Short mmCIF file of N, CA and C and ligand atoms in Angstrom, two decimals:
data_model
loop_
_atom_site.label_atom_id
_atom_site.label_comp_id
_atom_site.label_asym_id
_atom_site.label_seq_id
_atom_site.Cartn_x
_atom_site.Cartn_y
_atom_site.Cartn_z
N MET A 1 20.51 30.96 -48.34
CA MET A 1 19.97 32.05 -46.43
C MET A 1 18.75 30.38 -46.43
N LYS A 2 18.66 30.20 -45.33
CA LYS A 2 17.67 29.34 -44.00
C LYS A 2 16.73 30.55 -43.00
N LYS A 3 15.88 30.48 -43.90
CA LYS A 3 14.80 31.13 -42.78
C LYS A 3 14.33 30.77 -42.09
N LYS A 4 14.17 30.01 -41.24
CA LYS A 4 12.45 29.52 -40.50
C LYS A 4 11.62 29.67 -41.45
N LEU A 5 10.67 28.91 -40.86
CA LEU A 5 9.93 28.52 -41.49
C LEU A 5 8.41 29.59 -39.59
N THR A 6 8.13 30.42 -40.30
CA THR A 6 7.30 31.38 -38.38
C THR A 6 6.83 31.82 -38.38
N ASP A 7 5.77 31.93 -37.66
CA ASP A 7 4.31 31.67 -37.31
C ASP A 7 3.74 33.67 -38.50
N LYS A 8 5.42 34.07 -38.06
CA LYS A 8 4.92 35.39 -39.07
C LYS A 8 5.67 35.24 -40.81
N LEU A 9 6.03 34.56 -40.47
CA LEU A 9 6.95 33.81 -42.04
C LEU A 9 4.85 33.37 -42.81
N ILE A 10 5.03 32.62 -42.11
CA ILE A 10 3.63 31.98 -42.66
C ILE A 10 2.88 32.98 -43.41
N LYS A 11 2.41 33.64 -42.15
CA LYS A 11 1.39 34.52 -42.61
C LYS A 11 1.57 35.42 -43.25
N GLU A 12 2.46 35.81 -43.36
CA GLU A 12 3.23 36.87 -44.43
C GLU A 12 3.12 36.51 -45.96
N ILE A 13 3.55 34.48 -46.28
CA ILE A 13 3.39 34.21 -47.48
C ILE A 13 1.97 33.80 -47.47
N THR A 14 1.54 33.01 -46.69
CA THR A 14 -0.33 32.22 -47.02
C THR A 14 -0.60 33.72 -47.83
N SER A 15 -0.83 35.03 -46.53
CA SER A 15 -1.36 36.32 -47.47
C SER A 15 -1.75 36.74 -48.97
N GLU A 16 -0.31 36.30 -48.82
CA GLU A 16 0.82 36.78 -50.33
C GLU A 16 -0.37 36.27 -51.43
N LEU A 17 -0.18 34.60 -51.39
CA LEU A 17 -0.04 33.75 -51.99
C LEU A 17 -1.13 33.21 -52.62
N ILE A 18 -2.34 33.55 -51.27
CA ILE A 18 -3.75 32.60 -51.19
C ILE A 18 -4.46 33.86 -51.33
N GLY A 19 -3.83 34.44 -49.86
CA GLY A 19 -5.36 35.15 -48.89
C GLY A 19 -5.41 35.52 -47.85
N GLU A 20 -5.37 36.66 -46.92
CA GLU A 20 -5.64 35.97 -45.47
C GLU A 20 -6.71 35.16 -44.66
N ASP A 21 -7.11 34.75 -45.65
CA ASP A 21 -8.44 34.14 -45.41
C ASP A 21 -7.78 32.80 -44.98
N ALA A 22 -7.31 32.38 -45.24
CA ALA A 22 -6.11 30.99 -45.73
C ALA A 22 -5.14 31.34 -44.74
N VAL A 23 -4.58 31.76 -43.76
CA VAL A 23 -4.36 31.64 -42.06
C VAL A 23 -4.23 30.95 -41.28
N PRO A 24 -5.67 31.00 -41.09
CA PRO A 24 -5.22 30.88 -39.99
C PRO A 24 -5.45 28.76 -39.85
N LEU A 25 -5.57 28.35 -41.69
CA LEU A 25 -6.32 27.57 -41.93
C LEU A 25 -4.80 26.00 -42.24
N VAL A 26 -3.75 27.36 -42.38
CA VAL A 26 -2.18 27.16 -42.67
C VAL A 26 -1.57 26.95 -41.16
N LEU A 27 -2.30 27.76 -40.24
CA LEU A 27 -2.13 27.91 -38.87
C LEU A 27 -2.18 26.64 -38.36
N TYR A 28 -3.57 26.08 -38.54
CA TYR A 28 -4.17 25.29 -38.14
C TYR A 28 -3.02 23.63 -38.34
N LEU A 29 -2.56 24.20 -39.55
CA LEU A 29 -2.09 22.59 -40.23
C LEU A 29 -0.83 21.85 -40.42
N LYS A 30 -0.59 23.18 -39.68
CA LYS A 30 1.39 23.10 -40.00
C LYS A 30 1.76 22.48 -39.04
N ASP A 31 1.57 22.05 -38.02
CA ASP A 31 2.24 20.56 -37.24
C ASP A 31 1.55 19.55 -37.04
N LYS A 32 -0.15 18.91 -38.44
CA LYS A 32 -0.42 18.46 -38.01
C LYS A 32 -0.55 17.23 -39.19
N THR A 33 -1.08 16.38 -39.48
CA THR A 33 -1.16 15.18 -40.47
C THR A 33 -1.87 14.50 -40.94
N LYS A 34 -2.94 14.31 -42.14
CA LYS A 34 -4.06 14.01 -42.63
C LYS A 34 -5.50 14.08 -41.24
N VAL A 35 -5.08 15.61 -41.45
CA VAL A 35 -6.32 16.02 -40.52
C VAL A 35 -7.83 16.27 -41.78
N SER A 36 -8.62 15.14 -40.99
CA SER A 36 -10.00 15.28 -42.47
C SER A 36 -10.92 16.59 -42.50
N GLU A 37 -11.37 16.82 -43.22
CA GLU A 37 -11.83 18.18 -44.31
C GLU A 37 -12.98 18.35 -42.92
N PHE A 38 -13.75 17.95 -42.09
CA PHE A 38 -14.79 18.35 -41.31
C PHE A 38 -14.22 18.79 -39.80
N ASP A 39 -12.59 17.83 -40.00
CA ASP A 39 -12.53 18.23 -38.44
C ASP A 39 -11.74 19.58 -38.98
N ILE A 40 -11.12 20.76 -39.86
CA ILE A 40 -10.69 21.25 -40.04
C ILE A 40 -11.73 22.25 -39.82
N SER A 41 -12.84 21.82 -40.98
CA SER A 41 -13.71 22.85 -41.05
C SER A 41 -14.20 23.60 -40.01
N LYS A 42 -13.74 23.20 -38.35
CA LYS A 42 -14.65 23.05 -36.95
C LYS A 42 -13.37 23.98 -36.79
N ALA A 43 -12.14 23.70 -36.70
CA ALA A 43 -11.25 23.51 -36.11
C ALA A 43 -11.19 25.77 -36.87
N ILE A 44 -11.48 26.07 -38.04
CA ILE A 44 -11.81 26.98 -38.87
C ILE A 44 -12.68 28.14 -38.25
N LYS A 45 -13.69 27.07 -37.95
CA LYS A 45 -14.86 27.82 -37.17
C LYS A 45 -15.30 28.70 -38.95
N ARG A 46 -15.02 28.00 -40.38
CA ARG A 46 -15.66 28.10 -41.38
C ARG A 46 -16.63 26.45 -42.05
N ASP A 47 -17.45 26.92 -42.46
CA ASP A 47 -18.59 26.38 -43.31
C ASP A 47 -18.03 24.98 -44.12
N ILE A 48 -18.08 23.06 -44.43
CA ILE A 48 -17.11 23.01 -45.24
C ILE A 48 -17.18 23.65 -46.92
N HIS A 49 -18.37 24.23 -47.02
CA HIS A 49 -18.39 24.38 -48.89
C HIS A 49 -16.71 24.98 -48.98
N GLU A 50 -17.06 26.97 -48.03
CA GLU A 50 -15.61 27.66 -47.39
C GLU A 50 -14.25 27.07 -47.21
N THR A 51 -14.66 25.84 -47.01
CA THR A 51 -13.08 25.30 -46.42
C THR A 51 -12.80 24.33 -47.10
N ARG A 52 -13.34 24.30 -48.20
CA ARG A 52 -12.88 23.62 -49.66
C ARG A 52 -11.96 23.64 -50.44
N THR A 53 -12.80 24.94 -50.50
CA THR A 53 -12.14 25.54 -51.56
C THR A 53 -11.19 26.57 -51.04
N LEU A 54 -10.97 27.33 -50.17
CA LEU A 54 -9.81 27.00 -49.26
C LEU A 54 -9.18 25.96 -49.62
N LEU A 55 -8.74 24.93 -49.05
CA LEU A 55 -7.83 23.96 -48.99
C LEU A 55 -7.45 24.10 -50.30
N TYR A 56 -8.69 23.52 -51.18
CA TYR A 56 -8.33 23.88 -52.76
C TYR A 56 -7.63 24.44 -53.38
N LYS A 57 -7.68 25.46 -52.80
CA LYS A 57 -6.24 26.93 -53.61
C LYS A 57 -4.87 26.54 -53.21
N LEU A 58 -5.05 25.84 -51.23
CA LEU A 58 -3.93 26.15 -51.51
C LEU A 58 -3.60 24.50 -52.13
N PHE A 59 -4.17 23.34 -52.07
CA PHE A 59 -4.00 22.43 -53.29
C PHE A 59 -2.99 22.89 -54.35
N GLU A 60 -3.83 24.04 -54.89
CA GLU A 60 -3.37 24.12 -56.47
C GLU A 60 -1.78 25.70 -56.06
N ASN A 61 -1.56 26.17 -55.39
CA ASN A 61 -0.64 26.06 -54.85
C ASN A 61 0.21 25.46 -55.08
N ASN A 62 0.95 24.42 -54.46
CA ASN A 62 1.22 23.70 -54.19
C ASN A 62 1.95 23.54 -52.30
N ILE A 63 0.53 23.59 -51.80
CA ILE A 63 1.31 24.33 -50.59
C ILE A 63 0.33 22.45 -49.24
N ALA A 64 -1.05 22.79 -49.45
CA ALA A 64 -1.25 21.34 -49.40
C ALA A 64 -1.20 20.07 -50.12
N SER A 65 -1.66 19.32 -49.73
CA SER A 65 -1.83 18.00 -50.45
C SER A 65 -3.08 16.54 -49.76
N PHE A 66 -3.66 16.20 -50.42
CA PHE A 66 -4.50 15.47 -49.46
C PHE A 66 -4.71 13.68 -50.16
N ILE A 67 -5.93 13.46 -49.31
CA ILE A 67 -5.99 11.78 -49.45
C ILE A 67 -7.07 11.65 -49.66
N ARG A 68 -7.74 10.98 -50.43
CA ARG A 68 -9.29 10.52 -50.07
C ARG A 68 -9.72 9.33 -49.22
N ARG A 69 -9.85 9.49 -49.10
CA ARG A 69 -10.31 7.90 -47.59
C ARG A 69 -11.53 7.50 -47.58
N LYS A 70 -12.64 6.08 -48.17
CA LYS A 70 -13.96 6.15 -48.03
C LYS A 70 -13.42 5.81 -46.59
N ASP A 71 -15.33 6.92 -45.67
CA ASP A 71 -14.90 6.62 -44.29
C ASP A 71 -16.47 4.73 -44.04
N LYS A 72 -15.27 4.55 -43.47
CA LYS A 72 -16.09 3.35 -43.71
C LYS A 72 -17.95 2.64 -42.45
N LYS A 73 -17.68 3.94 -41.83
CA LYS A 73 -19.48 4.23 -41.08
C LYS A 73 -20.96 4.41 -41.95
N LYS A 74 -19.77 5.73 -42.78
CA LYS A 74 -20.77 6.80 -43.30
C LYS A 74 -21.27 6.33 -44.75
N GLY A 75 -19.97 5.44 -44.98
CA GLY A 75 -20.20 4.88 -46.60
C GLY A 75 -19.24 6.10 -47.37
N TRP A 76 -19.69 7.66 -47.55
CA TRP A 76 -18.56 8.43 -48.65
C TRP A 76 -16.55 8.87 -48.46
N TYR A 77 -17.40 9.22 -49.14
CA TYR A 77 -15.41 10.16 -48.86
C TYR A 77 -15.29 10.99 -48.41
N VAL A 78 -14.08 11.19 -47.67
CA VAL A 78 -13.40 11.71 -47.10
C VAL A 78 -11.64 12.56 -47.82
N CYS A 79 -11.68 13.46 -47.28
CA CYS A 79 -10.68 14.23 -48.03
C CYS A 79 -9.34 14.44 -46.68
N TYR A 80 -8.43 14.01 -46.74
CA TYR A 80 -7.12 14.13 -45.33
C TYR A 80 -6.08 14.89 -45.20
N TRP A 81 -6.04 16.20 -45.10
CA TRP A 81 -5.22 16.92 -45.40
C TRP A 81 -3.61 16.76 -44.62
N ASP A 82 -2.65 17.56 -45.38
CA ASP A 82 -1.91 17.57 -45.42
C ASP A 82 -0.89 18.48 -45.89
N ILE A 83 -0.54 20.55 -44.82
CA ILE A 83 -0.06 21.21 -44.69
C ILE A 83 2.27 21.19 -45.75
N GLU A 84 2.75 21.51 -45.94
CA GLU A 84 3.48 20.76 -46.91
C GLU A 84 4.52 22.39 -46.23
N PRO A 85 4.78 22.41 -45.59
CA PRO A 85 6.06 23.81 -45.16
C PRO A 85 6.44 24.38 -45.64
N GLU A 86 7.89 23.23 -46.43
CA GLU A 86 9.26 23.60 -47.04
C GLU A 86 8.29 24.37 -48.55
N LYS A 87 6.70 23.60 -49.11
CA LYS A 87 6.49 24.66 -50.28
C LYS A 87 5.86 25.57 -49.99
N ILE A 88 5.65 26.49 -49.17
CA ILE A 88 5.19 27.35 -48.56
C ILE A 88 6.88 28.00 -48.85
N LYS A 89 7.57 28.07 -48.47
CA LYS A 89 8.63 28.78 -48.21
C LYS A 89 9.40 28.28 -50.09
N TYR A 90 9.59 27.66 -50.52
CA TYR A 90 9.46 27.08 -52.66
C TYR A 90 8.63 28.18 -52.93
N GLN A 91 6.67 27.94 -53.14
CA GLN A 91 6.29 28.93 -53.92
C GLN A 91 6.61 30.24 -53.16
N HIS A 92 7.12 30.76 -52.02
CA HIS A 92 6.80 32.12 -51.73
C HIS A 92 8.49 32.44 -52.26
N GLU A 93 9.38 32.22 -52.94
CA GLU A 93 10.72 31.88 -53.24
C GLU A 93 10.91 32.70 -54.40
N LYS A 94 9.76 31.07 -54.98
CA LYS A 94 9.26 31.43 -56.84
C LYS A 94 8.46 32.65 -57.46
N LEU A 95 7.69 32.99 -55.68
CA LEU A 95 7.14 34.43 -56.24
C LEU A 95 7.73 35.62 -56.32
N LYS A 96 9.10 35.66 -54.73
CA LYS A 96 9.87 36.87 -55.37
C LYS A 96 11.26 36.59 -56.39
N LYS A 97 10.65 35.26 -56.89
CA LYS A 97 11.49 35.40 -58.55
C LYS A 97 11.48 36.12 -59.58
N ASP A 98 9.99 35.19 -59.29
CA ASP A 98 9.31 36.35 -60.70
C ASP A 98 8.98 37.46 -60.46
N LYS A 99 8.80 37.88 -58.70
CA LYS A 99 8.74 39.45 -59.55
C LYS A 99 9.92 40.43 -59.71
N ILE A 100 11.36 39.52 -59.11
CA ILE A 100 12.67 39.83 -59.44
C ILE A 100 12.63 40.50 -60.81
N SER A 101 12.39 39.31 -61.27
CA SER A 101 12.71 38.61 -63.05
C SER A 101 11.45 40.27 -63.80
N SER A 102 10.13 40.47 -63.20
CA SER A 102 9.25 41.07 -63.95
C SER A 102 9.77 42.65 -63.45
N LEU A 103 11.08 43.41 -62.74
CA LEU A 103 11.42 44.04 -62.83
C LEU A 103 12.40 44.19 -63.01
N ASN A 104 13.30 43.02 -62.96
CA ASN A 104 15.09 43.66 -63.79
C ASN A 104 14.59 43.84 -65.31
N GLN A 105 13.10 43.49 -66.19
CA GLN A 105 12.44 43.14 -67.42
C GLN A 105 12.14 45.01 -67.80
N ARG A 106 11.28 45.15 -66.86
CA ARG A 106 10.90 46.97 -66.42
C ARG A 106 12.19 47.37 -66.16
N LEU A 107 13.35 47.42 -65.70
CA LEU A 107 14.53 47.88 -65.15
C LEU A 107 14.94 47.97 -66.73
N GLU A 108 15.09 47.35 -67.37
CA GLU A 108 16.05 47.33 -68.39
C GLU A 108 15.20 47.93 -69.64
N LYS A 109 14.03 48.15 -69.33
CA LYS A 109 13.27 48.93 -70.37
C LYS A 109 13.61 50.79 -70.61
N GLU A 110 12.80 50.57 -68.51
CA GLU A 110 13.76 52.12 -68.96
C GLU A 110 15.15 52.00 -68.77
N LYS A 111 16.17 51.71 -69.16
CA LYS A 111 17.12 52.34 -68.58
C LYS A 111 17.38 52.79 -70.01
N ALA A 112 16.85 51.34 -71.66
CA ALA A 112 16.89 51.80 -72.55
C ALA A 112 16.01 52.76 -73.75
N SER A 113 15.15 53.05 -73.46
CA SER A 113 14.78 53.91 -73.46
C SER A 113 14.00 55.35 -72.32
N GLU A 114 13.62 57.09 -73.18
CA GLU A 114 13.15 58.13 -73.40
C GLU A 114 11.78 57.59 -73.04
N PHE A 115 11.02 58.53 -71.88
CA PHE A 115 9.55 58.74 -71.35
C PHE A 115 9.16 60.13 -71.19
N TYR A 116 7.78 59.86 -71.67
CA TYR A 116 7.12 61.17 -71.76
C TYR A 116 5.82 61.29 -71.52
N MET A 117 6.09 62.95 -70.75
CA MET A 117 4.61 62.93 -70.17
C MET A 117 4.16 64.05 -70.55
N CYS A 118 3.08 64.56 -70.35
CA CYS A 118 2.39 65.62 -70.80
C CYS A 118 2.12 66.61 -69.15
N ARG A 119 2.44 67.98 -69.04
CA ARG A 119 1.94 68.73 -67.48
C ARG A 119 1.42 67.68 -66.74
N ASN A 120 0.25 67.95 -67.17
CA ASN A 120 -1.00 67.10 -66.32
C ASN A 120 -0.65 66.30 -66.05
N ALA A 121 0.20 64.62 -66.60
CA ALA A 121 0.47 63.33 -66.37
C ALA A 121 -0.48 62.99 -65.93
N CYS A 122 -0.71 62.80 -67.95
CA CYS A 122 -1.64 61.55 -68.07
C CYS A 122 -1.52 60.48 -67.63
N THR A 123 -0.58 60.61 -69.05
CA THR A 123 -0.24 59.31 -69.16
C THR A 123 1.74 59.79 -69.32
N ARG A 124 2.27 57.88 -69.03
CA ARG A 124 3.88 58.47 -69.27
C ARG A 124 4.22 56.91 -70.83
N ILE A 125 4.66 57.63 -71.57
CA ILE A 125 4.83 56.25 -72.72
C ILE A 125 5.83 56.78 -73.30
N ASP A 126 6.73 56.06 -73.70
CA ASP A 126 7.61 56.12 -74.57
C ASP A 126 8.51 56.29 -75.44
N PHE A 127 9.38 56.94 -75.91
CA PHE A 127 10.08 57.98 -77.27
C PHE A 127 8.86 57.57 -78.95
N ASP A 128 9.02 56.01 -78.58
CA ASP A 128 8.24 56.02 -79.90
C ASP A 128 7.08 56.28 -80.12
N LYS A 129 6.06 55.43 -79.04
CA LYS A 129 4.69 56.12 -78.98
C LYS A 129 4.94 57.78 -78.73
N ALA A 130 5.53 58.32 -78.24
CA ALA A 130 5.11 59.89 -78.75
C ALA A 130 5.50 60.90 -79.58
N PHE A 131 6.42 59.80 -80.39
CA PHE A 131 6.57 60.22 -81.91
C PHE A 131 5.85 59.95 -82.50
N GLY A 132 4.97 59.10 -82.54
CA GLY A 132 3.56 58.29 -82.93
C GLY A 132 2.97 59.68 -83.27
N LEU A 133 3.07 59.86 -81.85
CA LEU A 133 1.65 60.52 -81.46
C LEU A 133 2.36 62.50 -81.72
N ASN A 134 3.16 62.97 -82.48
CA ASN A 134 3.49 64.19 -82.45
C ASN A 134 4.03 64.88 -81.25
N PHE A 135 4.28 64.03 -80.51
CA PHE A 135 4.67 64.55 -78.86
C PHE A 135 3.60 65.28 -78.31
N LYS A 136 2.38 64.62 -78.76
CA LYS A 136 0.82 65.53 -77.95
C LYS A 136 0.16 64.97 -77.66
N CYS A 137 -0.36 64.68 -75.99
CA CYS A 137 -0.31 63.66 -75.06
C CYS A 137 -1.80 63.79 -75.79
N PRO A 138 -2.96 62.24 -75.61
CA PRO A 138 -3.32 61.68 -75.90
C PRO A 138 -4.54 61.76 -75.77
N GLU A 139 -4.45 62.38 -74.32
CA GLU A 139 -5.93 62.64 -73.18
C GLU A 139 -6.08 63.91 -73.05
N CYS A 140 -5.11 65.25 -73.81
CA CYS A 140 -5.41 66.51 -72.81
C CYS A 140 -4.87 66.55 -74.04
N GLY A 141 -4.42 66.46 -74.89
CA GLY A 141 -3.61 67.53 -76.67
C GLY A 141 -2.37 68.46 -76.17
N SER A 142 -2.13 67.95 -74.90
CA SER A 142 -0.63 69.12 -73.88
C SER A 142 0.77 68.31 -74.80
N LEU A 143 1.45 69.56 -74.85
CA LEU A 143 2.92 68.67 -74.98
C LEU A 143 3.47 67.73 -74.45
N LEU A 144 4.24 66.71 -75.11
CA LEU A 144 4.85 66.04 -73.96
C LEU A 144 6.49 66.18 -73.99
N ASN A 145 6.39 66.10 -73.17
CA ASN A 145 8.25 66.55 -72.23
C ASN A 145 8.30 65.23 -71.57
N PRO A 146 10.19 64.65 -72.19
CA PRO A 146 10.92 63.36 -72.17
C PRO A 146 11.35 64.41 -70.28
N VAL A 147 10.86 62.78 -69.90
CA VAL A 147 11.60 62.77 -68.60
C VAL A 147 12.13 61.97 -67.79
N ASP A 148 12.74 62.28 -66.08
CA ASP A 148 14.10 61.77 -65.83
C ASP A 148 13.72 61.04 -64.66
N ASN A 149 13.90 60.13 -65.36
CA ASN A 149 13.73 58.47 -65.19
C ASN A 149 14.34 58.12 -64.41
N LYS A 150 15.94 59.10 -63.79
CA LYS A 150 16.44 57.80 -62.47
C LYS A 150 16.03 57.99 -61.89
N ARG A 151 14.92 58.20 -60.87
CA ARG A 151 13.99 58.23 -59.83
C ARG A 151 14.03 56.54 -59.70
N THR A 152 13.67 56.37 -60.61
CA THR A 152 12.54 55.70 -61.05
C THR A 152 13.62 53.92 -61.47
N ILE A 153 14.55 54.20 -61.80
CA ILE A 153 16.08 53.48 -61.92
C ILE A 153 16.21 53.18 -60.69
N GLU A 154 16.17 53.98 -60.20
CA GLU A 154 17.14 54.13 -58.40
C GLU A 154 16.42 53.37 -58.07
N PHE A 155 14.87 53.42 -58.07
CA PHE A 155 14.00 52.71 -57.31
C PHE A 155 14.28 51.39 -57.22
N LEU A 156 13.90 50.81 -58.92
CA LEU A 156 13.78 49.48 -59.31
C LEU A 156 14.79 48.94 -58.94
N GLY A 157 16.45 49.37 -59.04
CA GLY A 157 17.67 48.86 -59.50
C GLY A 157 16.94 48.35 -57.50
N GLU A 158 16.90 49.22 -56.26
CA GLU A 158 16.59 48.98 -55.20
C GLU A 158 15.45 48.06 -54.97
N ARG A 159 14.79 48.38 -55.10
CA ARG A 159 13.62 47.11 -55.04
C ARG A 159 14.46 45.31 -56.01
N ILE A 160 14.85 45.96 -56.58
CA ILE A 160 15.60 43.98 -57.22
C ILE A 160 16.72 44.23 -55.98
N LYS A 161 17.08 44.75 -55.16
CA LYS A 161 19.20 43.68 -54.09
C LYS A 161 17.70 44.22 -52.94
N GLU A 162 16.34 43.98 -52.88
CA GLU A 162 15.28 44.28 -51.57
C GLU A 162 15.13 42.25 -51.61
N LEU A 163 15.04 42.49 -52.85
CA LEU A 163 14.07 41.17 -52.83
C LEU A 163 14.94 40.20 -52.81
N LYS A 164 15.76 40.29 -53.80
CA LYS A 164 17.08 38.67 -52.95
C LYS A 164 17.33 38.68 -52.37
N THR A 165 17.84 40.28 -51.73
CA THR A 165 18.22 39.85 -50.20
C THR A 165 17.33 38.85 -49.46
N GLU A 166 16.43 39.51 -49.17
CA GLU A 166 14.50 38.35 -49.39
C GLU A 166 15.08 37.34 -49.10
N ILE A 167 15.21 36.26 -50.06
CA ILE A 167 15.22 34.70 -50.11
C ILE A 167 16.98 35.14 -50.57
N GLY A 168 17.49 35.81 -50.55
CA GLY A 168 19.11 35.11 -50.10
C GLY A 168 20.27 35.22 -51.54
N MET A 169 19.54 35.86 -52.48
CA MET A 169 19.87 35.62 -53.81
C MET A 169 21.62 36.41 -53.49
N GLU A 170 22.70 36.34 -54.27
CA GLU A 170 23.67 37.56 -54.23
C GLU A 170 23.32 38.02 -55.86
N THR A 171 23.80 38.75 -53.94
CA THR A 171 23.42 41.03 -55.66
C THR A 171 24.34 41.13 -55.83
ZN1 ZN B 1 -2.36 64.88 -70.96
#
Protein backbone atom coordinates (compact mmCIF):
# COMPACT_ATOMS: atom_id res chain seq x y z
CA MET A 1 0.00 0.00 0.00
CA LYS A 2 1.39 3.38 -1.00
CA LYS A 3 0.35 5.74 1.71
CA LYS A 4 1.04 9.37 1.00
CA LEU A 5 3.23 11.00 3.56
CA THR A 6 0.92 13.76 4.74
CA ASP A 7 1.67 16.19 7.56
CA LYS A 8 -0.80 14.27 9.67
CA LEU A 9 1.06 11.04 9.09
CA ILE A 10 4.41 12.73 9.74
CA LYS A 11 3.06 14.03 13.06
CA GLU A 12 1.75 10.65 14.05
CA ILE A 13 4.90 8.77 13.10
CA THR A 14 7.35 11.29 14.55
CA SER A 15 5.47 11.46 17.85
CA GLU A 16 5.42 7.71 18.10
CA LEU A 17 9.05 7.20 17.17
CA ILE A 18 10.77 10.21 18.72
CA GLY A 19 8.28 12.30 20.64
CA GLU A 20 6.09 15.31 19.99
CA ASP A 21 9.07 17.61 20.50
CA ALA A 22 10.49 16.53 17.19
CA VAL A 23 7.36 17.20 15.12
CA PRO A 24 8.00 20.91 14.30
CA LEU A 25 11.52 20.03 13.30
CA VAL A 26 10.50 17.29 10.90
CA LEU A 27 7.76 19.43 9.38
CA TYR A 28 10.21 22.28 8.91
CA LEU A 29 12.86 20.10 7.31
CA LYS A 30 10.72 17.84 5.16
CA ASP A 31 10.80 19.97 1.98
CA LYS A 32 14.24 21.43 2.48
CA THR A 33 17.70 20.18 1.92
CA LYS A 34 21.03 20.66 3.69
CA VAL A 35 19.81 23.10 6.31
CA SER A 36 22.31 24.36 8.83
CA GLU A 37 21.67 23.38 12.45
CA PHE A 38 21.66 27.07 13.38
CA ASP A 39 18.90 27.86 10.89
CA ILE A 40 16.90 24.93 12.23
CA SER A 41 17.40 26.14 15.77
CA LYS A 42 16.07 29.56 14.81
CA ALA A 43 13.13 28.17 12.87
CA ILE A 44 11.87 25.88 15.63
CA LYS A 45 12.71 28.40 18.36
CA ARG A 46 14.87 26.14 20.47
CA ASP A 47 18.43 26.67 21.53
CA ILE A 48 21.18 24.96 19.61
CA HIS A 49 21.72 22.22 22.22
CA GLU A 50 18.08 21.18 22.31
CA THR A 51 17.97 21.33 18.54
CA ARG A 52 21.02 19.09 18.23
CA THR A 53 19.59 16.61 20.73
CA LEU A 54 16.44 16.31 18.63
CA LEU A 55 18.42 16.06 15.42
CA TYR A 56 20.61 13.28 16.74
CA LYS A 57 17.53 11.39 17.90
CA LEU A 58 16.23 11.59 14.35
CA PHE A 59 19.61 10.49 13.10
CA GLU A 60 19.67 7.48 15.45
CA ASN A 61 16.28 6.51 14.12
CA ASN A 62 17.51 6.73 10.55
CA ILE A 63 15.15 9.55 9.70
CA ALA A 64 17.66 12.33 9.29
CA SER A 65 21.15 12.54 7.86
CA PHE A 66 23.77 15.24 8.00
CA ILE A 67 27.04 16.42 6.57
CA ARG A 68 29.63 18.50 8.39
CA ARG A 69 31.24 21.39 6.66
CA LYS A 70 33.75 23.91 7.80
CA ASP A 71 32.36 27.41 7.84
CA LYS A 72 35.03 29.32 5.97
CA LYS A 73 34.38 32.63 7.65
CA LYS A 74 34.02 31.46 11.23
CA GLY A 75 36.41 28.56 10.98
CA TRP A 76 34.27 26.04 12.82
CA TYR A 77 32.25 23.05 11.67
CA VAL A 78 28.55 23.26 11.04
CA CYS A 79 26.19 20.35 10.43
CA TYR A 80 23.74 20.52 7.55
CA TRP A 81 20.70 18.34 7.86
CA ASP A 82 18.31 16.45 5.65
CA ILE A 83 15.15 14.55 6.42
CA GLU A 84 14.43 11.37 4.56
CA PRO A 85 10.65 11.04 4.28
CA GLU A 86 10.83 7.54 2.82
CA LYS A 87 12.76 6.44 5.90
CA ILE A 88 10.01 7.80 8.11
CA LYS A 89 7.56 5.48 6.43
CA TYR A 90 9.99 2.61 6.62
CA GLN A 91 10.65 3.15 10.33
CA HIS A 92 6.95 3.38 10.94
CA GLU A 93 6.30 0.06 9.22
CA LYS A 94 9.15 -1.51 11.14
CA LEU A 95 7.65 -0.29 14.39
CA LYS A 96 4.28 -1.74 13.45
CA LYS A 97 5.84 -5.03 12.38
CA ASP A 98 7.66 -5.30 15.70
CA LYS A 99 4.36 -4.67 17.46
CA ILE A 100 2.62 -7.29 15.36
CA SER A 101 5.24 -9.87 16.17
CA SER A 102 5.13 -9.19 19.91
CA LEU A 103 1.32 -9.31 19.84
CA ASN A 104 1.53 -12.59 17.94
CA GLN A 105 3.80 -14.02 20.63
CA ARG A 106 1.38 -12.90 23.28
CA LEU A 107 -1.51 -14.41 21.34
CA GLU A 108 0.27 -17.75 21.04
CA LYS A 109 0.91 -17.73 24.76
CA GLU A 110 -2.72 -16.92 25.50
CA LYS A 111 -3.86 -19.74 23.26
CA ALA A 112 -1.38 -22.24 24.65
CA SER A 113 -1.98 -21.88 28.36
CA GLU A 114 -4.60 -21.28 30.95
CA PHE A 115 -4.46 -18.20 33.15
CA TYR A 116 -5.40 -17.69 36.76
CA MET A 117 -6.51 -14.78 38.87
CA CYS A 118 -7.69 -14.27 42.43
CA ARG A 119 -10.98 -12.51 43.18
CA ASN A 120 -9.09 -9.30 43.98
CA ALA A 121 -7.39 -9.36 40.60
CA CYS A 122 -3.96 -8.79 42.15
CA THR A 123 -2.15 -10.59 39.39
CA ARG A 124 -2.68 -12.75 36.36
CA ILE A 125 -0.51 -15.83 36.09
CA ASP A 126 -0.21 -18.88 33.89
CA PHE A 127 -0.97 -22.45 34.87
CA ASP A 128 2.59 -23.54 35.67
CA LYS A 129 3.15 -20.62 37.99
CA ALA A 130 -0.27 -21.00 39.63
CA PHE A 131 0.37 -24.69 40.13
CA GLY A 132 3.70 -23.87 41.78
CA LEU A 133 1.87 -21.54 44.17
CA ASN A 134 -0.75 -24.19 45.04
CA PHE A 135 -3.30 -21.88 43.42
CA LYS A 136 -2.90 -19.29 46.13
CA CYS A 137 -2.47 -15.65 45.18
CA PRO A 138 1.06 -14.49 46.04
CA GLU A 139 -0.30 -11.07 47.01
CA CYS A 140 -3.41 -11.68 49.07
CA GLY A 141 -3.49 -15.44 49.61
CA SER A 142 -6.93 -15.95 48.04
CA LEU A 143 -7.66 -18.86 45.79
CA LEU A 144 -6.60 -18.51 42.18
CA ASN A 145 -9.31 -19.30 39.66
CA PRO A 146 -8.98 -19.95 35.96
CA VAL A 147 -9.92 -16.94 33.85
CA ASP A 148 -11.67 -17.05 30.54
CA ASN A 149 -9.24 -15.45 28.11
CA LYS A 150 -11.51 -15.66 25.09
CA ARG A 151 -11.94 -11.86 25.08
CA THR A 152 -8.19 -11.32 25.37
CA ILE A 153 -7.57 -13.66 22.46
CA GLU A 154 -10.22 -11.91 20.40
CA PHE A 155 -8.82 -8.51 21.29
CA LEU A 156 -5.27 -9.50 20.36
CA GLY A 157 -6.47 -10.97 17.08
CA GLU A 158 -8.34 -7.78 16.22
CA ARG A 159 -5.41 -5.56 17.11
CA ILE A 160 -3.05 -7.62 14.96
CA LYS A 161 -5.47 -7.43 12.04
CA GLU A 162 -5.76 -3.66 12.50
CA LEU A 163 -2.00 -3.15 12.50
CA LYS A 164 -1.59 -5.35 9.46
CA THR A 165 -4.22 -3.34 7.58
CA GLU A 166 -2.49 -0.09 8.55
CA ILE A 167 0.73 -1.12 6.86
CA GLY A 168 -0.98 -2.95 4.03
CA MET A 169 0.02 -6.47 5.06
CA GLU A 170 -2.18 -9.35 4.01
CA THR A 171 -4.46 -10.50 6.78
ZN1 LIG B 1 -4.82 -11.69 45.24
